[in-house]
């Protein structure tokens, strides 16, 4: 499983190097590009977008074996005698579909609010960029704490960080979007409450 993930990462780094840097280089969180940057012009169905979503889905699915613990996984899959690889692939598929569902919600609700395509592209791709980068850090921290402490403490750190990622994305959007184009503050806040806070929090809980 780890071998497959590594192959995908190497493939993406070699063939989509300029996009790869946007996802893994932390400096882009401090020196963020404007909305007309090349990163925001690709299709959500292009390989440059699909592969990172696939990679993070596979990584989070693999991590869930430890974070959710076998007792939780067995309650869903154990009675049907699924293999470990099958469970990994099923959870990966669910995460992959869920990620695209979130992207579609951002776009569809944004059209209802009559946001420009440029703004929606920034929201969608920054959602992916932030989520992938910080989720990788969160998984790393979980295993780091798990190596030196017990599972319960590590799980609490992981869950707390998930919540902080959601809050960070919310305020990041408030500042980022208004820098690109002046949008009514209450309109933007209401949009983000629906698409970011509401959906993210019901997922967490």
PDB file of C-alpha atoms in Angstrom:
ATOM      1  CA  UNK A   1       0.000   0.000   0.000  1.00  0.00           C
ATOM      2  CA  UNK A   2       2.777   2.403   0.923  1.00  0.00           C
ATOM      3  CA  UNK A   3       4.607   1.369  -2.243  1.00  0.00           C
ATOM      4  CA  UNK A   4       1.590   2.314  -4.389  1.00  0.00           C
ATOM      5  CA  UNK A   5       1.289   5.704  -2.678  1.00  0.00           C
ATOM      6  CA  UNK A   6       5.010   6.373  -3.187  1.00  0.00           C
ATOM      7  CA  UNK A   7       4.764   5.508  -6.874  1.00  0.00           C
ATOM      8  CA  UNK A   8       1.866   7.930  -7.333  1.00  0.00           C
ATOM      9  CA  UNK A   9       3.740  10.697  -5.530  1.00  0.00           C
ATOM     10  CA  UNK A  10       6.866  10.138  -7.652  1.00  0.00           C
ATOM     11  CA  UNK A  11       4.778  10.055 -10.825  1.00  0.00           C
ATOM     12  CA  UNK A  12       3.026  13.298  -9.914  1.00  0.00           C
ATOM     13  CA  UNK A  13       6.255  15.032  -8.927  1.00  0.00           C
ATOM     14  CA  UNK A  14       7.940  14.104 -12.214  1.00  0.00           C
ATOM     15  CA  UNK A  15       5.030  14.833 -14.560  1.00  0.00           C
ATOM     16  CA  UNK A  16       3.319  17.728 -12.742  1.00  0.00           C
ATOM     17  CA  UNK A  17       6.223  19.326 -10.932  1.00  0.00           C
ATOM     18  CA  UNK A  18       4.921  22.898 -10.961  1.00  0.00           C
ATOM     19  CA  UNK A  19       1.620  21.762  -9.411  1.00  0.00           C
ATOM     20  CA  UNK A  20       3.370  19.417  -6.997  1.00  0.00           C
ATOM     21  CA  UNK A  21       5.254  22.342  -5.449  1.00  0.00           C
ATOM     22  CA  UNK A  22       1.985  24.186  -4.802  1.00  0.00           C
ATOM     23  CA  UNK A  23       0.756  21.325  -2.617  1.00  0.00           C
ATOM     24  CA  UNK A  24       3.870  20.526  -0.617  1.00  0.00           C
ATOM     25  CA  UNK A  25       5.806  23.794  -0.380  1.00  0.00           C
ATOM     26  CA  UNK A  26       4.743  25.597   2.789  1.00  0.00           C
ATOM     27  CA  UNK A  27       5.924  29.012   1.575  1.00  0.00           C
ATOM     28  CA  UNK A  28       2.883  29.239  -0.698  1.00  0.00           C
ATOM     29  CA  UNK A  29       0.765  29.646   2.420  1.00  0.00           C
ATOM     30  CA  UNK A  30       2.617  32.873   3.173  1.00  0.00           C
ATOM     31  CA  UNK A  31       3.361  34.113  -0.331  1.00  0.00           C
ATOM     32  CA  UNK A  32       0.132  33.090  -1.996  1.00  0.00           C
ATOM     33  CA  UNK A  33      -0.302  33.696  -5.709  1.00  0.00           C
ATOM     34  CA  UNK A  34      -3.072  35.848  -7.148  1.00  0.00           C
ATOM     35  CA  UNK A  35      -6.213  34.324  -8.592  1.00  0.00           C
ATOM     36  CA  UNK A  36      -4.897  34.532 -12.164  1.00  0.00           C
ATOM     37  CA  UNK A  37      -1.990  32.207 -11.375  1.00  0.00           C
ATOM     38  CA  UNK A  38      -1.625  29.091 -13.569  1.00  0.00           C
ATOM     39  CA  UNK A  39      -2.539  26.897 -10.600  1.00  0.00           C
ATOM     40  CA  UNK A  40      -6.132  28.118 -10.719  1.00  0.00           C
ATOM     41  CA  UNK A  41      -6.678  27.581 -14.443  1.00  0.00           C
ATOM     42  CA  UNK A  42      -6.731  23.791 -14.576  1.00  0.00           C
ATOM     43  CA  UNK A  43      -9.898  21.693 -14.649  1.00  0.00           C
ATOM     44  CA  UNK A  44     -11.059  19.892 -11.508  1.00  0.00           C
ATOM     45  CA  UNK A  45     -11.196  16.778 -13.707  1.00  0.00           C
ATOM     46  CA  UNK A  46      -7.637  17.102 -15.015  1.00  0.00           C
ATOM     47  CA  UNK A  47      -4.955  14.629 -13.946  1.00  0.00           C
ATOM     48  CA  UNK A  48      -3.187  17.524 -12.205  1.00  0.00           C
ATOM     49  CA  UNK A  49      -6.194  17.689  -9.850  1.00  0.00           C
ATOM     50  CA  UNK A  50      -7.342  14.062  -9.715  1.00  0.00           C
ATOM     51  CA  UNK A  51      -3.976  12.579  -8.707  1.00  0.00           C
ATOM     52  CA  UNK A  52      -3.434  14.750  -5.578  1.00  0.00           C
ATOM     53  CA  UNK A  53      -6.988  13.966  -4.419  1.00  0.00           C
ATOM     54  CA  UNK A  54      -6.328  10.279  -5.024  1.00  0.00           C
ATOM     55  CA  UNK A  55      -3.015  10.397  -3.140  1.00  0.00           C
ATOM     56  CA  UNK A  56      -4.427  12.136  -0.064  1.00  0.00           C
ATOM     57  CA  UNK A  57      -7.428   9.762  -0.083  1.00  0.00           C
ATOM     58  CA  UNK A  58      -5.094   6.754  -0.090  1.00  0.00           C
ATOM     59  CA  UNK A  59      -2.913   8.233   2.672  1.00  0.00           C
ATOM     60  CA  UNK A  60      -5.835   9.152   4.930  1.00  0.00           C
ATOM     61  CA  UNK A  61      -7.419   5.756   4.318  1.00  0.00           C
ATOM     62  CA  UNK A  62      -4.194   4.026   5.307  1.00  0.00           C
ATOM     63  CA  UNK A  63      -3.851   6.229   8.387  1.00  0.00           C
ATOM     64  CA  UNK A  64      -7.435   5.435   9.397  1.00  0.00           C
ATOM     65  CA  UNK A  65      -6.359   1.860  10.088  1.00  0.00           C
ATOM     66  CA  UNK A  66      -4.519   3.250  13.096  1.00  0.00           C
ATOM     67  CA  UNK A  67      -6.563   6.365  13.845  1.00  0.00           C
ATOM     68  CA  UNK A  68      -9.956   4.648  13.755  1.00  0.00           C
ATOM     69  CA  UNK A  69      -8.516   1.431  15.137  1.00  0.00           C
ATOM     70  CA  UNK A  70      -9.526  -2.026  13.973  1.00  0.00           C
ATOM     71  CA  UNK A  71     -12.495  -2.128  16.337  1.00  0.00           C
ATOM     72  CA  UNK A  72     -14.252   0.608  14.378  1.00  0.00           C
ATOM     73  CA  UNK A  73     -13.348  -0.766  10.990  1.00  0.00           C
ATOM     74  CA  UNK A  74     -14.441  -4.253  11.938  1.00  0.00           C
ATOM     75  CA  UNK A  75     -17.856  -2.969  12.966  1.00  0.00           C
ATOM     76  CA  UNK A  76     -18.403  -1.950   9.333  1.00  0.00           C
ATOM     77  CA  UNK A  77     -16.365  -4.407   7.306  1.00  0.00           C
ATOM     78  CA  UNK A  78     -15.367  -7.270   9.571  1.00  0.00           C
ATOM     79  CA  UNK A  79     -18.608  -9.181   9.370  1.00  0.00           C
ATOM     80  CA  UNK A  80     -18.322  -9.255   5.570  1.00  0.00           C
ATOM     81  CA  UNK A  81     -14.756 -10.602   5.659  1.00  0.00           C
ATOM     82  CA  UNK A  82     -13.183  -7.793   3.646  1.00  0.00           C
ATOM     83  CA  UNK A  83      -9.429  -7.990   3.238  1.00  0.00           C
ATOM     84  CA  UNK A  84      -7.178  -5.222   4.536  1.00  0.00           C
ATOM     85  CA  UNK A  85      -6.485  -3.997   1.008  1.00  0.00           C
ATOM     86  CA  UNK A  86     -10.209  -4.018   0.190  1.00  0.00           C
ATOM     87  CA  UNK A  87     -10.971  -1.890   3.245  1.00  0.00           C
ATOM     88  CA  UNK A  88      -8.165   0.483   2.298  1.00  0.00           C
ATOM     89  CA  UNK A  89      -9.523   0.889  -1.236  1.00  0.00           C
ATOM     90  CA  UNK A  90     -13.145   1.270  -0.111  1.00  0.00           C
ATOM     91  CA  UNK A  91     -12.308   4.008   2.400  1.00  0.00           C
ATOM     92  CA  UNK A  92     -10.079   5.675  -0.208  1.00  0.00           C
ATOM     93  CA  UNK A  93     -12.948   5.699  -2.691  1.00  0.00           C
ATOM     94  CA  UNK A  94     -15.306   7.195  -0.105  1.00  0.00           C
ATOM     95  CA  UNK A  95     -12.798   9.951   0.713  1.00  0.00           C
ATOM     96  CA  UNK A  96     -12.181  10.590  -2.990  1.00  0.00           C
ATOM     97  CA  UNK A  97     -15.897  10.965  -3.721  1.00  0.00           C
ATOM     98  CA  UNK A  98     -16.415  13.106  -0.615  1.00  0.00           C
ATOM     99  CA  UNK A  99     -13.652  15.495  -1.708  1.00  0.00           C
ATOM    100  CA  UNK A 100     -15.272  16.007  -5.105  1.00  0.00           C
ATOM    101  CA  UNK A 101     -18.623  16.452  -3.393  1.00  0.00           C
ATOM    102  CA  UNK A 102     -17.110  19.321  -1.394  1.00  0.00           C
ATOM    103  CA  UNK A 103     -15.723  20.894  -4.569  1.00  0.00           C
ATOM    104  CA  UNK A 104     -19.114  20.714  -6.297  1.00  0.00           C
ATOM    105  CA  UNK A 105     -20.806  22.293  -3.266  1.00  0.00           C
ATOM    106  CA  UNK A 106     -18.339  25.196  -3.354  1.00  0.00           C
ATOM    107  CA  UNK A 107     -19.058  25.727  -7.050  1.00  0.00           C
ATOM    108  CA  UNK A 108     -22.846  25.241  -7.036  1.00  0.00           C
ATOM    109  CA  UNK A 109     -23.513  27.362  -3.951  1.00  0.00           C
ATOM    110  CA  UNK A 110     -21.065  29.954  -5.287  1.00  0.00           C
ATOM    111  CA  UNK A 111     -23.089  30.224  -8.483  1.00  0.00           C
ATOM    112  CA  UNK A 112     -26.231  30.753  -6.444  1.00  0.00           C
ATOM    113  CA  UNK A 113     -24.400  33.607  -4.686  1.00  0.00           C
ATOM    114  CA  UNK A 114     -23.294  34.823  -8.163  1.00  0.00           C
ATOM    115  CA  UNK A 115     -19.578  34.658  -7.466  1.00  0.00           C
ATOM    116  CA  UNK A 116     -17.245  35.040 -10.433  1.00  0.00           C
ATOM    117  CA  UNK A 117     -15.573  31.948 -11.868  1.00  0.00           C
ATOM    118  CA  UNK A 118     -12.196  33.384 -10.883  1.00  0.00           C
ATOM    119  CA  UNK A 119     -13.260  33.540  -7.227  1.00  0.00           C
ATOM    120  CA  UNK A 120     -14.708  30.018  -7.284  1.00  0.00           C
ATOM    121  CA  UNK A 121     -11.482  28.656  -8.779  1.00  0.00           C
ATOM    122  CA  UNK A 122      -9.462  30.228  -5.965  1.00  0.00           C
ATOM    123  CA  UNK A 123     -11.832  28.776  -3.355  1.00  0.00           C
ATOM    124  CA  UNK A 124     -11.824  25.270  -4.868  1.00  0.00           C
ATOM    125  CA  UNK A 125      -8.093  24.938  -5.439  1.00  0.00           C
ATOM    126  CA  UNK A 126      -7.095  26.604  -2.190  1.00  0.00           C
ATOM    127  CA  UNK A 127      -9.419  24.174  -0.414  1.00  0.00           C
ATOM    128  CA  UNK A 128      -7.468  21.311  -1.982  1.00  0.00           C
ATOM    129  CA  UNK A 129      -4.082  22.906  -1.387  1.00  0.00           C
ATOM    130  CA  UNK A 130      -4.712  23.724   2.272  1.00  0.00           C
ATOM    131  CA  UNK A 131      -6.489  20.459   3.050  1.00  0.00           C
ATOM    132  CA  UNK A 132      -3.837  18.258   1.452  1.00  0.00           C
ATOM    133  CA  UNK A 133      -0.858  20.108   2.949  1.00  0.00           C
ATOM    134  CA  UNK A 134      -2.247  20.364   6.495  1.00  0.00           C
ATOM    135  CA  UNK A 135      -3.750  16.856   6.452  1.00  0.00           C
ATOM    136  CA  UNK A 136      -0.342  15.403   5.653  1.00  0.00           C
ATOM    137  CA  UNK A 137       1.145  17.341   8.560  1.00  0.00           C
ATOM    138  CA  UNK A 138      -1.684  16.154  10.811  1.00  0.00           C
ATOM    139  CA  UNK A 139      -1.127  12.498   9.913  1.00  0.00           C
ATOM    140  CA  UNK A 140       2.613  12.902  10.496  1.00  0.00           C
ATOM    141  CA  UNK A 141       1.980  14.479  13.910  1.00  0.00           C
ATOM    142  CA  UNK A 142      -0.392  11.670  14.851  1.00  0.00           C
ATOM    143  CA  UNK A 143       2.229   9.008  14.214  1.00  0.00           C
ATOM    144  CA  UNK A 144       4.909  11.134  15.877  1.00  0.00           C
ATOM    145  CA  UNK A 145       2.858  11.473  19.070  1.00  0.00           C
ATOM    146  CA  UNK A 146       1.785   7.836  18.802  1.00  0.00           C
ATOM    147  CA  UNK A 147       5.447   6.832  18.868  1.00  0.00           C
ATOM    148  CA  UNK A 148       6.054   8.570  22.191  1.00  0.00           C
ATOM    149  CA  UNK A 149       2.642   8.618  23.892  1.00  0.00           C
ATOM    150  CA  UNK A 150      -0.499   6.492  23.966  1.00  0.00           C
ATOM    151  CA  UNK A 151      -3.189   6.173  21.325  1.00  0.00           C
ATOM    152  CA  UNK A 152      -5.865   8.212  23.117  1.00  0.00           C
ATOM    153  CA  UNK A 153      -3.671  11.294  23.450  1.00  0.00           C
ATOM    154  CA  UNK A 154      -2.503  11.015  19.834  1.00  0.00           C
ATOM    155  CA  UNK A 155      -6.105  10.688  18.652  1.00  0.00           C
ATOM    156  CA  UNK A 156      -7.081  13.823  20.590  1.00  0.00           C
ATOM    157  CA  UNK A 157      -4.235  15.739  18.950  1.00  0.00           C
ATOM    158  CA  UNK A 158      -5.362  14.489  15.542  1.00  0.00           C
ATOM    159  CA  UNK A 159      -9.013  15.462  16.119  1.00  0.00           C
ATOM    160  CA  UNK A 160      -8.065  18.869  17.516  1.00  0.00           C
ATOM    161  CA  UNK A 161      -5.914  19.579  14.484  1.00  0.00           C
ATOM    162  CA  UNK A 162      -8.758  18.607  12.158  1.00  0.00           C
ATOM    163  CA  UNK A 163     -10.943  21.191  13.849  1.00  0.00           C
ATOM    164  CA  UNK A 164      -8.194  23.829  13.657  1.00  0.00           C
ATOM    165  CA  UNK A 165      -7.766  23.154   9.916  1.00  0.00           C
ATOM    166  CA  UNK A 166     -11.455  23.921   9.360  1.00  0.00           C
ATOM    167  CA  UNK A 167     -11.247  27.162  11.354  1.00  0.00           C
ATOM    168  CA  UNK A 168      -8.050  28.142   9.543  1.00  0.00           C
ATOM    169  CA  UNK A 169      -9.649  27.590   6.119  1.00  0.00           C
ATOM    170  CA  UNK A 170     -12.661  29.701   7.099  1.00  0.00           C
ATOM    171  CA  UNK A 171     -10.635  32.758   8.126  1.00  0.00           C
ATOM    172  CA  UNK A 172      -8.130  32.203   5.319  1.00  0.00           C
ATOM    173  CA  UNK A 173     -10.978  32.519   2.788  1.00  0.00           C
ATOM    174  CA  UNK A 174     -12.359  35.642   4.449  1.00  0.00           C
ATOM    175  CA  UNK A 175      -9.017  37.402   4.070  1.00  0.00           C
ATOM    176  CA  UNK A 176      -7.937  35.868   0.784  1.00  0.00           C
ATOM    177  CA  UNK A 177     -11.096  36.440  -1.259  1.00  0.00           C
ATOM    178  CA  UNK A 178     -11.541  40.039  -0.166  1.00  0.00           C
ATOM    179  CA  UNK A 179      -7.956  40.758  -1.246  1.00  0.00           C
ATOM    180  CA  UNK A 180      -8.723  39.530  -4.748  1.00  0.00           C
ATOM    181  CA  UNK A 181     -12.118  41.191  -5.129  1.00  0.00           C
ATOM    182  CA  UNK A 182     -14.303  43.224  -2.820  1.00  0.00           C
ATOM    183  CA  UNK A 183     -17.294  41.079  -1.874  1.00  0.00           C
ATOM    184  CA  UNK A 184     -19.916  41.982   0.679  1.00  0.00           C
ATOM    185  CA  UNK A 185     -18.578  40.704   4.001  1.00  0.00           C
ATOM    186  CA  UNK A 186     -21.881  39.243   5.194  1.00  0.00           C
ATOM    187  CA  UNK A 187     -22.515  37.574   1.838  1.00  0.00           C
ATOM    188  CA  UNK A 188     -19.087  35.937   1.845  1.00  0.00           C
ATOM    189  CA  UNK A 189     -19.392  34.931   5.504  1.00  0.00           C
ATOM    190  CA  UNK A 190     -22.795  33.316   4.940  1.00  0.00           C
ATOM    191  CA  UNK A 191     -21.420  31.443   1.905  1.00  0.00           C
ATOM    192  CA  UNK A 192     -18.474  30.122   3.925  1.00  0.00           C
ATOM    193  CA  UNK A 193     -20.694  29.120   6.851  1.00  0.00           C
ATOM    194  CA  UNK A 194     -22.700  26.917   4.472  1.00  0.00           C
ATOM    195  CA  UNK A 195     -19.906  25.487   2.340  1.00  0.00           C
ATOM    196  CA  UNK A 196     -17.038  25.359   4.824  1.00  0.00           C
ATOM    197  CA  UNK A 197     -18.102  25.404   8.474  1.00  0.00           C
ATOM    198  CA  UNK A 198     -21.388  23.497   8.231  1.00  0.00           C
ATOM    199  CA  UNK A 199     -20.214  20.664   5.970  1.00  0.00           C
ATOM    200  CA  UNK A 200     -16.845  20.330   7.679  1.00  0.00           C
ATOM    201  CA  UNK A 201     -18.206  20.304  11.206  1.00  0.00           C
ATOM    202  CA  UNK A 202     -20.944  17.753  10.545  1.00  0.00           C
ATOM    203  CA  UNK A 203     -18.221  15.564   9.018  1.00  0.00           C
ATOM    204  CA  UNK A 204     -16.036  15.936  12.099  1.00  0.00           C
ATOM    205  CA  UNK A 205     -18.815  15.111  14.496  1.00  0.00           C
TER     206      UNK A 205
END
